PDB file of C-alpha atoms in Angstrom:
ATOM      1  CA  MET A   1      -4.471  17.538 173.086  1.00 95.00           C
ATOM      2  CA  GLY A   2      -5.808  21.064 173.421  1.00 96.00           C
ATOM      3  CA  LEU A   3      -2.798  21.985 175.534  1.00 97.00           C
ATOM      4  CA  LYS A   4      -0.437  20.582 172.903  1.00 97.00           C
ATOM      5  CA  GLN A   5      -2.175  22.590 170.185  1.00 97.00           C
ATOM      6  CA  ALA A   6      -1.960  25.776 172.243  1.00 98.00           C
ATOM      7  CA  ILE A   7       1.787  25.248 172.749  1.00 98.00           C
ATOM      8  CA  ASP A   8       2.418  24.372 169.101  1.00 96.00           C
ATOM      9  CA  GLU A   9       0.507  27.453 167.935  1.00 97.00           C
ATOM     10  CA  GLY A  10       2.465  29.730 170.261  1.00 95.00           C
ATOM     11  CA  ILE A  11      -0.536  30.699 172.394  1.00 97.00           C
ATOM     12  CA  ILE A  12       1.267  29.594 175.549  1.00 97.00           C
ATOM     13  CA  PRO A  13       4.856  28.476 176.192  1.00 96.00           C
ATOM     14  CA  GLY A  14       5.443  24.808 176.957  1.00 96.00           C
ATOM     15  CA  PRO A  15       7.358  21.664 176.121  1.00 96.00           C
ATOM     16  CA  ARG A  16       7.002  19.424 173.098  1.00 97.00           C
ATOM     17  CA  LEU A  17       4.373  16.854 174.023  1.00 97.00           C
ATOM     18  CA  LEU A  18       3.632  13.305 172.913  1.00 96.00           C
ATOM     19  CA  VAL A  19      -0.038  12.765 173.657  1.00 97.00           C
ATOM     20  CA  ALA A  20      -1.808   9.446 174.149  1.00 96.00           C
ATOM     21  CA  THR A  21      -5.313  10.928 174.632  1.00 95.00           C
ATOM     22  CA  ARG A  22      -7.629   8.299 176.220  1.00 95.00           C
ATOM     23  CA  ALA A  23      -6.304   4.807 176.809  1.00 96.00           C
ATOM     24  CA  LEU A  24      -8.149   1.755 175.509  1.00 97.00           C
ATOM     25  CA  VAL A  25      -9.580  -0.573 178.156  1.00 95.00           C
ATOM     26  CA  ALA A  26     -11.609  -3.754 178.070  1.00 94.00           C
ATOM     27  CA  THR A  27     -15.201  -3.340 179.233  1.00 88.00           C
ATOM     28  CA  GLY A  28     -15.502  -3.978 182.968  1.00 82.00           C
ATOM     29  CA  SER A  29     -11.789  -3.817 183.702  1.00 86.00           C
ATOM     30  CA  TYR A  30     -11.269  -0.162 184.548  1.00 77.00           C
ATOM     31  CA  GLY A  31     -12.283   1.971 187.549  1.00 68.00           C
ATOM     32  CA  PRO A  32     -14.164   3.466 189.125  1.00 61.00           C
ATOM     33  CA  HIS A  33     -16.419   0.530 189.957  1.00 59.00           C
ATOM     34  CA  LEU A  34     -19.512   1.173 192.041  1.00 58.00           C
ATOM     35  CA  ALA A  35     -21.990  -1.666 192.084  1.00 58.00           C
ATOM     36  CA  ALA A  36     -24.989   0.643 192.574  1.00 63.00           C
ATOM     37  CA  VAL A  37     -24.058   3.132 189.840  1.00 67.00           C
ATOM     38  CA  GLU A  38     -24.053   2.499 186.116  1.00 68.00           C
ATOM     39  CA  ASP A  39     -22.416   4.459 183.308  1.00 70.00           C
ATOM     40  CA  LEU A  40     -19.879   6.328 185.409  1.00 71.00           C
ATOM     41  CA  PRO A  41     -17.621   8.645 183.389  1.00 72.00           C
ATOM     42  CA  GLN A  42     -14.371   6.909 182.489  1.00 77.00           C
ATOM     43  CA  GLY A  43     -10.943   8.370 181.947  1.00 83.00           C
ATOM     44  CA  ALA A  44     -10.379   5.754 179.270  1.00 92.00           C
ATOM     45  CA  GLN A  45     -12.302   4.394 176.283  1.00 94.00           C
ATOM     46  CA  GLU A  46     -13.923   0.984 176.639  1.00 93.00           C
ATOM     47  CA  ALA A  47     -13.718  -1.119 173.495  1.00 96.00           C
ATOM     48  CA  ASP A  48     -13.838  -4.839 172.730  1.00 95.00           C
ATOM     49  CA  GLY A  49     -13.775  -7.085 169.701  1.00 93.00           C
ATOM     50  CA  VAL A  50     -12.614  -6.491 166.140  1.00 93.00           C
ATOM     51  CA  ASP A  51     -14.900  -3.701 164.932  1.00 94.00           C
ATOM     52  CA  ASN A  52     -14.982  -1.727 168.178  1.00 97.00           C
ATOM     53  CA  LEU A  53     -11.224  -1.879 168.707  1.00 97.00           C
ATOM     54  CA  VAL A  54     -10.420  -0.724 165.188  1.00 98.00           C
ATOM     55  CA  ARG A  55     -12.888   2.137 165.567  1.00 98.00           C
ATOM     56  CA  ALA A  56     -11.516   3.099 169.001  1.00 98.00           C
ATOM     57  CA  VAL A  57      -7.909   3.244 167.796  1.00 98.00           C
ATOM     58  CA  ARG A  58      -8.910   5.364 164.826  1.00 98.00           C
ATOM     59  CA  GLU A  59     -11.037   7.643 166.998  1.00 98.00           C
ATOM     60  CA  GLN A  60      -8.121   8.359 169.322  1.00 98.00           C
ATOM     61  CA  ILE A  61      -5.858   9.044 166.353  1.00 98.00           C
ATOM     62  CA  SER A  62      -8.491  11.408 164.949  1.00 97.00           C
ATOM     63  CA  HIS A  63      -8.416  13.297 168.262  1.00 96.00           C
ATOM     64  CA  GLY A  64      -4.657  13.743 167.918  1.00 96.00           C
ATOM     65  CA  ALA A  65      -3.075  10.720 169.611  1.00 98.00           C
ATOM     66  CA  ASP A  66       0.649  10.461 168.906  1.00 98.00           C
ATOM     67  CA  VAL A  67       0.720   7.034 170.577  1.00 98.00           C
ATOM     68  CA  ILE A  68      -2.014   4.593 171.512  1.00 98.00           C
ATOM     69  CA  LYS A  69      -2.146   3.556 175.162  1.00 98.00           C
ATOM     70  CA  VAL A  70      -3.720   0.218 176.062  1.00 98.00           C
ATOM     71  CA  TYR A  71      -4.348  -1.568 179.345  1.00 97.00           C
ATOM     72  CA  ALA A  72      -3.157  -5.143 178.802  1.00 98.00           C
ATOM     73  CA  ASP A  73      -4.292  -5.995 182.324  1.00 97.00           C
ATOM     74  CA  TYR A  74      -6.164  -4.299 185.132  1.00 94.00           C
ATOM     75  CA  ARG A  75      -8.431  -4.925 188.086  1.00 88.00           C
ATOM     76  CA  TRP A  76     -11.737  -6.616 187.269  1.00 85.00           C
ATOM     77  CA  GLY A  77     -14.685  -5.376 189.286  1.00 73.00           C
ATOM     78  CA  PRO A  78     -14.766  -3.670 192.694  1.00 71.00           C
ATOM     79  CA  GLY A  79     -11.691  -4.644 194.693  1.00 73.00           C
ATOM     80  CA  GLY A  80     -10.571  -7.211 192.146  1.00 78.00           C
ATOM     81  CA  ALA A  81      -6.985  -8.276 191.476  1.00 86.00           C
ATOM     82  CA  ALA A  82      -5.138  -7.388 188.283  1.00 92.00           C
ATOM     83  CA  GLN A  83      -5.727  -9.913 185.506  1.00 95.00           C
ATOM     84  CA  PRO A  84      -5.127  -9.864 181.741  1.00 97.00           C
ATOM     85  CA  THR A  85      -7.783  -7.981 179.822  1.00 96.00           C
ATOM     86  CA  TYR A  86      -7.366  -8.138 176.058  1.00 97.00           C
ATOM     87  CA  SER A  87      -6.566 -11.358 174.227  1.00 97.00           C
ATOM     88  CA  LEU A  88      -3.393 -11.635 172.191  1.00 98.00           C
ATOM     89  CA  GLU A  89      -5.513 -11.349 169.052  1.00 97.00           C
ATOM     90  CA  GLU A  90      -7.157  -8.130 170.250  1.00 98.00           C
ATOM     91  CA  LEU A  91      -3.830  -6.580 171.246  1.00 98.00           C
ATOM     92  CA  THR A  92      -2.321  -7.542 167.893  1.00 98.00           C
ATOM     93  CA  LEU A  93      -5.226  -5.886 166.099  1.00 98.00           C
ATOM     94  CA  ILE A  94      -4.723  -2.697 168.138  1.00 98.00           C
ATOM     95  CA  VAL A  95      -1.027  -2.628 167.234  1.00 98.00           C
ATOM     96  CA  GLN A  96      -1.650  -3.326 163.540  1.00 98.00           C
ATOM     97  CA  THR A  97      -4.333  -0.636 163.305  1.00 98.00           C
ATOM     98  CA  ALA A  98      -2.139   1.941 165.020  1.00 98.00           C
ATOM     99  CA  ARG A  99       0.928   1.087 162.942  1.00 98.00           C
ATOM    100  CA  SER A 100      -1.000   1.478 159.706  1.00 98.00           C
ATOM    101  CA  ALA A 101      -1.541   5.093 160.764  1.00 98.00           C
ATOM    102  CA  GLY A 102       2.101   5.569 161.804  1.00 97.00           C
ATOM    103  CA  ARG A 103       1.523   5.260 165.551  1.00 98.00           C
ATOM    104  CA  GLY A 104       3.082   2.982 168.107  1.00 98.00           C
ATOM    105  CA  VAL A 105       1.308   1.317 171.015  1.00 98.00           C
ATOM    106  CA  VAL A 106       2.347   1.446 174.677  1.00 98.00           C
ATOM    107  CA  ALA A 107       0.893  -0.860 177.318  1.00 98.00           C
ATOM    108  CA  HIS A 108       0.043  -0.650 180.983  1.00 98.00           C
ATOM    109  CA  SER A 109       0.793  -4.094 182.384  1.00 98.00           C
ATOM    110  CA  SER A 110       1.731  -5.492 185.761  1.00 97.00           C
ATOM    111  CA  THR A 111       1.027  -9.210 185.324  1.00 98.00           C
ATOM    112  CA  ALA A 112       3.307 -11.693 183.605  1.00 98.00           C
ATOM    113  CA  GLU A 113       0.588 -12.898 181.218  1.00 98.00           C
ATOM    114  CA  GLY A 114      -0.562  -9.384 180.340  1.00 98.00           C
ATOM    115  CA  MET A 115       3.045  -8.420 179.633  1.00 98.00           C
ATOM    116  CA  ARG A 116       3.619 -11.533 177.534  1.00 98.00           C
ATOM    117  CA  ARG A 117       0.586 -10.871 175.359  1.00 98.00           C
ATOM    118  CA  ALA A 118       1.488  -7.209 174.909  1.00 98.00           C
ATOM    119  CA  VAL A 119       5.060  -8.019 173.905  1.00 98.00           C
ATOM    120  CA  LEU A 120       3.990 -10.679 171.405  1.00 98.00           C
ATOM    121  CA  ALA A 121       1.430  -8.243 169.970  1.00 98.00           C
ATOM    122  CA  GLY A 122       4.187  -5.740 169.202  1.00 98.00           C
ATOM    123  CA  VAL A 123       3.836  -2.918 171.726  1.00 98.00           C
ATOM    124  CA  GLU A 124       6.808  -0.603 172.133  1.00 98.00           C
ATOM    125  CA  THR A 125       6.860  -0.153 175.907  1.00 98.00           C
ATOM    126  CA  ILE A 126       5.505  -1.813 179.033  1.00 98.00           C
ATOM    127  CA  GLU A 127       4.566   0.483 181.893  1.00 98.00           C
ATOM    128  CA  HIS A 128       5.038  -0.869 185.465  1.00 98.00           C
ATOM    129  CA  GLY A 129       5.980  -4.530 184.911  1.00 98.00           C
ATOM    130  CA  ASP A 130       5.817  -5.492 188.594  1.00 97.00           C
ATOM    131  CA  GLY A 131       4.842  -9.111 187.940  1.00 97.00           C
ATOM    132  CA  GLY A 132       7.331  -9.730 185.177  1.00 98.00           C
ATOM    133  CA  THR A 133       9.242 -13.011 185.220  1.00 98.00           C
ATOM    134  CA  PRO A 134      12.745 -13.712 183.863  1.00 98.00           C
ATOM    135  CA  GLU A 135      11.081 -15.402 180.886  1.00 98.00           C
ATOM    136  CA  VAL A 136       8.904 -12.370 180.139  1.00 98.00           C
ATOM    137  CA  PHE A 137      11.829  -9.972 180.441  1.00 98.00           C
ATOM    138  CA  ALA A 138      13.878 -12.193 178.117  1.00 98.00           C
ATOM    139  CA  LEU A 139      10.994 -11.970 175.644  1.00 98.00           C
ATOM    140  CA  MET A 140      10.990  -8.177 175.996  1.00 98.00           C
ATOM    141  CA  LYS A 141      14.711  -8.085 175.276  1.00 98.00           C
ATOM    142  CA  LYS A 142      14.287 -10.347 172.233  1.00 98.00           C
ATOM    143  CA  ASN A 143      11.486  -8.194 170.827  1.00 98.00           C
ATOM    144  CA  GLY A 144      13.032  -4.813 171.643  1.00 98.00           C
ATOM    145  CA  VAL A 145      10.284  -3.759 174.060  1.00 98.00           C
ATOM    146  CA  ALA A 146      11.306  -1.164 176.664  1.00 98.00           C
ATOM    147  CA  LEU A 147      10.250  -1.126 180.320  1.00 98.00           C
ATOM    148  CA  CYS A 148       9.052   2.010 182.101  1.00 98.00           C
ATOM    149  CA  PRO A 149       9.254   0.838 185.748  1.00 98.00           C
ATOM    150  CA  THR A 150       7.518   3.811 187.435  1.00 98.00           C
ATOM    151  CA  VAL A 151       9.336   3.256 190.727  1.00 98.00           C
ATOM    152  CA  ALA A 152       8.251   6.654 192.060  1.00 98.00           C
ATOM    153  CA  ALA A 153       4.575   5.729 191.752  1.00 97.00           C
ATOM    154  CA  SER A 154       5.098   2.568 193.799  1.00 97.00           C
ATOM    155  CA  ASP A 155       7.071   4.551 196.360  1.00 97.00           C
ATOM    156  CA  ALA A 156       4.374   7.229 196.626  1.00 97.00           C
ATOM    157  CA  ILE A 157       1.426   4.812 196.860  1.00 96.00           C
ATOM    158  CA  SER A 158       3.177   2.792 199.559  1.00 96.00           C
ATOM    159  CA  GLN A 159       3.795   5.923 201.600  1.00 96.00           C
ATOM    160  CA  TYR A 160       0.204   7.092 201.126  1.00 96.00           C
ATOM    161  CA  ARG A 161      -0.840   3.764 202.637  1.00 95.00           C
ATOM    162  CA  GLY A 162       1.241   4.277 205.746  1.00 95.00           C
ATOM    163  CA  TRP A 163       4.716   2.995 204.876  1.00 95.00           C
ATOM    164  CA  LYS A 164       7.395   4.833 206.810  1.00 94.00           C
ATOM    165  CA  LYS A 165      10.336   4.603 204.475  1.00 92.00           C
ATOM    166  CA  GLY A 166      13.465   3.343 206.195  1.00 88.00           C
ATOM    167  CA  GLN A 167      11.496   1.997 209.143  1.00 91.00           C
ATOM    168  CA  GLY A 168      10.731  -1.689 209.202  1.00 84.00           C
ATOM    169  CA  PRO A 169      10.471  -4.051 206.216  1.00 93.00           C
ATOM    170  CA  ASP A 170       9.536  -2.853 202.741  1.00 95.00           C
ATOM    171  CA  PRO A 171       5.907  -3.453 201.724  1.00 96.00           C
ATOM    172  CA  GLN A 172       5.188  -6.139 199.145  1.00 95.00           C
ATOM    173  CA  ARG A 173       4.660  -3.556 196.389  1.00 95.00           C
ATOM    174  CA  ILE A 174       8.201  -2.239 196.852  1.00 97.00           C
ATOM    175  CA  THR A 175       9.732  -5.707 197.157  1.00 97.00           C
ATOM    176  CA  GLU A 176       8.071  -6.757 193.896  1.00 97.00           C
ATOM    177  CA  LYS A 177       9.282  -3.634 192.152  1.00 98.00           C
ATOM    178  CA  HIS A 178      12.882  -4.263 193.224  1.00 98.00           C
ATOM    179  CA  ARG A 179      12.663  -7.858 192.046  1.00 98.00           C
ATOM    180  CA  ALA A 180      11.184  -6.854 188.687  1.00 98.00           C
ATOM    181  CA  VAL A 181      13.716  -4.098 188.007  1.00 98.00           C
ATOM    182  CA  GLN A 182      16.604  -6.401 188.895  1.00 98.00           C
ATOM    183  CA  ALA A 183      15.264  -9.169 186.638  1.00 98.00           C
ATOM    184  CA  ALA A 184      14.773  -6.732 183.757  1.00 98.00           C
ATOM    185  CA  ARG A 185      18.314  -5.416 184.128  1.00 98.00           C
ATOM    186  CA  GLN A 186      19.717  -8.938 184.191  1.00 98.00           C
ATOM    187  CA  ALA A 187      17.834  -9.693 180.983  1.00 98.00           C
ATOM    188  CA  GLY A 188      19.262  -6.590 179.313  1.00 98.00           C
ATOM    189  CA  VAL A 189      15.903  -4.877 178.816  1.00 98.00           C
ATOM    190  CA  THR A 190      15.992  -1.250 177.683  1.00 98.00           C
ATOM    191  CA  PHE A 191      14.582   1.155 180.284  1.00 98.00           C
ATOM    192  CA  ALA A 192      12.330   4.085 179.426  1.00 98.00           C
ATOM    193  CA  MET A 193      12.066   7.076 181.755  1.00 98.00           C
ATOM    194  CA  GLY A 194       8.668   7.948 183.193  1.00 96.00           C
ATOM    195  CA  GLY A 195       7.369   8.135 186.714  1.00 92.00           C
ATOM    196  CA  ASP A 196       3.565   7.925 186.351  1.00 95.00           C
ATOM    197  CA  VAL A 197       3.425  11.524 187.545  1.00 96.00           C
ATOM    198  CA  GLY A 198      -0.014  12.395 188.848  1.00 95.00           C
ATOM    199  CA  VAL A 199       0.184   9.541 191.324  1.00 95.00           C
ATOM    200  CA  PHE A 200       2.577  11.978 193.003  1.00 96.00           C
ATOM    201  CA  PRO A 201       2.511  15.729 192.295  1.00 96.00           C
ATOM    202  CA  HIS A 202       3.381  17.209 188.943  1.00 94.00           C
ATOM    203  CA  GLY A 203       6.563  19.236 189.311  1.00 93.00           C
ATOM    204  CA  ASP A 204       8.172  16.488 191.375  1.00 96.00           C
ATOM    205  CA  ASN A 205       9.111  14.512 188.253  1.00 95.00           C
ATOM    206  CA  ALA A 206      12.766  14.230 189.296  1.00 96.00           C
ATOM    207  CA  ARG A 207      11.643  11.839 192.032  1.00 97.00           C
ATOM    208  CA  GLU A 208      11.713   8.921 189.570  1.00 98.00           C
ATOM    209  CA  MET A 209      15.281   9.624 188.530  1.00 98.00           C
ATOM    210  CA  GLU A 210      16.474  10.094 192.094  1.00 98.00           C
ATOM    211  CA  LEU A 211      14.924   6.828 193.273  1.00 98.00           C
ATOM    212  CA  LEU A 212      16.404   4.838 190.405  1.00 98.00           C
ATOM    213  CA  VAL A 213      19.841   5.918 191.634  1.00 98.00           C
ATOM    214  CA  GLN A 214      19.234   5.864 195.387  1.00 97.00           C
ATOM    215  CA  ASP A 215      17.191   2.677 195.678  1.00 97.00           C
ATOM    216  CA  TYR A 216      17.583   0.664 192.476  1.00 98.00           C
ATOM    217  CA  GLY A 217      21.278   0.733 191.688  1.00 97.00           C
ATOM    218  CA  PHE A 218      21.370   2.745 188.467  1.00 98.00           C
ATOM    219  CA  THR A 219      24.146   5.242 187.939  1.00 98.00           C
ATOM    220  CA  PRO A 220      23.226   8.896 187.400  1.00 98.00           C
ATOM    221  CA  LEU A 221      24.588   8.714 183.859  1.00 98.00           C
ATOM    222  CA  GLU A 222      22.410   5.700 183.040  1.00 98.00           C
ATOM    223  CA  VAL A 223      19.328   7.542 184.263  1.00 98.00           C
ATOM    224  CA  LEU A 224      20.190  10.737 182.399  1.00 98.00           C
ATOM    225  CA  ARG A 225      20.593   8.765 179.195  1.00 98.00           C
ATOM    226  CA  GLN A 226      17.215   7.098 179.740  1.00 98.00           C
ATOM    227  CA  ALA A 227      15.568  10.513 180.070  1.00 97.00           C
ATOM    228  CA  THR A 228      17.207  12.034 176.993  1.00 98.00           C
ATOM    229  CA  SER A 229      18.682   9.998 174.142  1.00 98.00           C
ATOM    230  CA  GLY A 230      17.080   6.796 175.413  1.00 98.00           C
ATOM    231  CA  ASN A 231      13.489   8.022 175.373  1.00 98.00           C
ATOM    232  CA  ALA A 232      14.116   9.794 172.074  1.00 98.00           C
ATOM    233  CA  GLN A 233      15.195   6.518 170.497  1.00 98.00           C
ATOM    234  CA  ILE A 234      12.334   4.501 171.991  1.00 98.00           C
ATOM    235  CA  PHE A 235       9.751   6.971 170.672  1.00 97.00           C
ATOM    236  CA  HIS A 236      11.447   7.419 167.283  1.00 97.00           C
ATOM    237  CA  LEU A 237      12.300  11.088 167.851  1.00 97.00           C
ATOM    238  CA  ALA A 238      15.442  11.337 165.759  1.00 97.00           C
ATOM    239  CA  ASP A 239      15.560  15.130 165.964  1.00 97.00           C
ATOM    240  CA  ARG A 240      16.135  15.387 169.743  1.00 97.00           C
ATOM    241  CA  GLY A 241      17.604  13.756 172.833  1.00 97.00           C
ATOM    242  CA  ARG A 242      21.228  14.575 172.098  1.00 96.00           C
ATOM    243  CA  ILE A 243      23.402  17.622 171.533  1.00 96.00           C
ATOM    244  CA  ALA A 244      24.494  17.436 167.900  1.00 96.00           C
ATOM    245  CA  ALA A 245      24.454  19.501 164.737  1.00 96.00           C
ATOM    246  CA  GLY A 246      21.088  19.411 162.991  1.00 96.00           C
ATOM    247  CA  LEU A 247      19.048  18.398 166.034  1.00 98.00           C
ATOM    248  CA  LEU A 248      16.539  20.559 167.879  1.00 97.00           C
ATOM    249  CA  ALA A 249      18.183  23.042 170.239  1.00 97.00           C
ATOM    250  CA  ASP A 250      16.125  21.902 173.238  1.00 97.00           C
ATOM    251  CA  LEU A 251      18.345  22.235 176.308  1.00 97.00           C
ATOM    252  CA  VAL A 252      18.274  22.743 180.046  1.00 97.00           C
ATOM    253  CA  ALA A 253      21.097  23.743 182.369  1.00 97.00           C
ATOM    254  CA  VAL A 254      21.118  22.946 186.080  1.00 97.00           C
ATOM    255  CA  ALA A 255      23.069  24.137 189.094  1.00 96.00           C
ATOM    256  CA  GLY A 256      25.523  21.359 189.818  1.00 96.00           C
ATOM    257  CA  ASP A 257      26.577  18.143 188.109  1.00 97.00           C
ATOM    258  CA  PRO A 258      23.695  15.671 187.663  1.00 97.00           C
ATOM    259  CA  THR A 259      26.131  12.932 186.652  1.00 96.00           C
ATOM    260  CA  GLN A 260      27.248  13.021 190.274  1.00 95.00           C
ATOM    261  CA  GLN A 261      24.122  14.160 192.130  1.00 94.00           C
ATOM    262  CA  MET A 262      20.666  13.620 190.636  1.00 95.00           C
ATOM    263  CA  GLN A 263      19.259  16.279 192.981  1.00 95.00           C
ATOM    264  CA  ALA A 264      20.887  18.874 190.721  1.00 97.00           C
ATOM    265  CA  LEU A 265      17.987  18.300 188.325  1.00 97.00           C
ATOM    266  CA  ARG A 266      15.742  20.167 190.749  1.00 96.00           C
ATOM    267  CA  GLN A 267      17.787  23.345 190.231  1.00 96.00           C
ATOM    268  CA  VAL A 268      16.967  24.215 186.626  1.00 97.00           C
ATOM    269  CA  GLN A 269      18.639  27.492 185.731  1.00 97.00           C
ATOM    270  CA  LEU A 270      18.161  27.679 181.969  1.00 98.00           C
ATOM    271  CA  VAL A 271      15.507  26.383 179.575  1.00 98.00           C
ATOM    272  CA  MET A 272      15.909  26.584 175.801  1.00 97.00           C
ATOM    273  CA  LYS A 273      13.467  25.265 173.234  1.00 97.00           C
ATOM    274  CA  GLY A 274      14.231  25.438 169.544  1.00 96.00           C
ATOM    275  CA  GLY A 275      17.080  27.848 170.262  1.00 96.00           C
ATOM    276  CA  VAL A 276      14.781  30.263 172.100  1.00 97.00           C
ATOM    277  CA  LEU A 277      15.486  30.975 175.770  1.00 97.00           C
ATOM    278  CA  TYR A 278      12.454  30.640 178.026  1.00 96.00           C
ATOM    279  CA  LYS A 279      14.372  30.806 181.304  1.00 96.00           C
ATOM    280  CA  GLN A 280      17.854  32.031 182.050  1.00 94.00           C
ATOM    281  CA  PRO A 281      19.869  32.961 185.145  1.00 89.00           C
TER     282      PRO A 281
END
């Protein structure tokens, strides 16, 4: 949030940011977990039950959250498997509290039940979605919930763990991701663009877009729309995402034609924000 403020106040140049601050997690369901150590610092805020959840949502908004991030499922305990965390009632309360302050809620979820609860509660996006079933994706379509598949994160983690891409069978993580993305597309789910950058290096963000085309069957134009007008619509940003009179003059130009080759996105030649040039050939 401090970085966003510095950009908005003109102290440093930078992009327009939507900030989630600290995600909300159920007590005991978020790492790191070390049995011999108590009260480890967390990158998220633990909160449970009616009073604590309402307070936690409002605290994050007071710190500047544009959206509220929640973990609808996660690993329980050291080495545990992903399982649903919050109840449907708790998730619904989070969404209602955020909406009353004009904020939407986005959900990390990789299990079918966690996804189902999050969708019924009224979240706006599901991040990951690996364990989604045709029934869950149909529910997402019905309720207008977008999927951010984060295929680049799965690709990176698998390679960190020794997968030699193109050699031998795909690991289970990759197989599940392909199945989930295909099922979501068949159900007509809207796709959001986001790669879970940080799992792989910042600055390599184009990796998500490239993989969606190379490995998951999207066309370059579909992916470009996800990253621009699509994300703008999902996050209710009516003043950007397209080139039209009256919208923000936020533009980039690349060397080449990204509708034919996604790799062109790595050759940014011009950056304009609000009609001001920050980079030019």
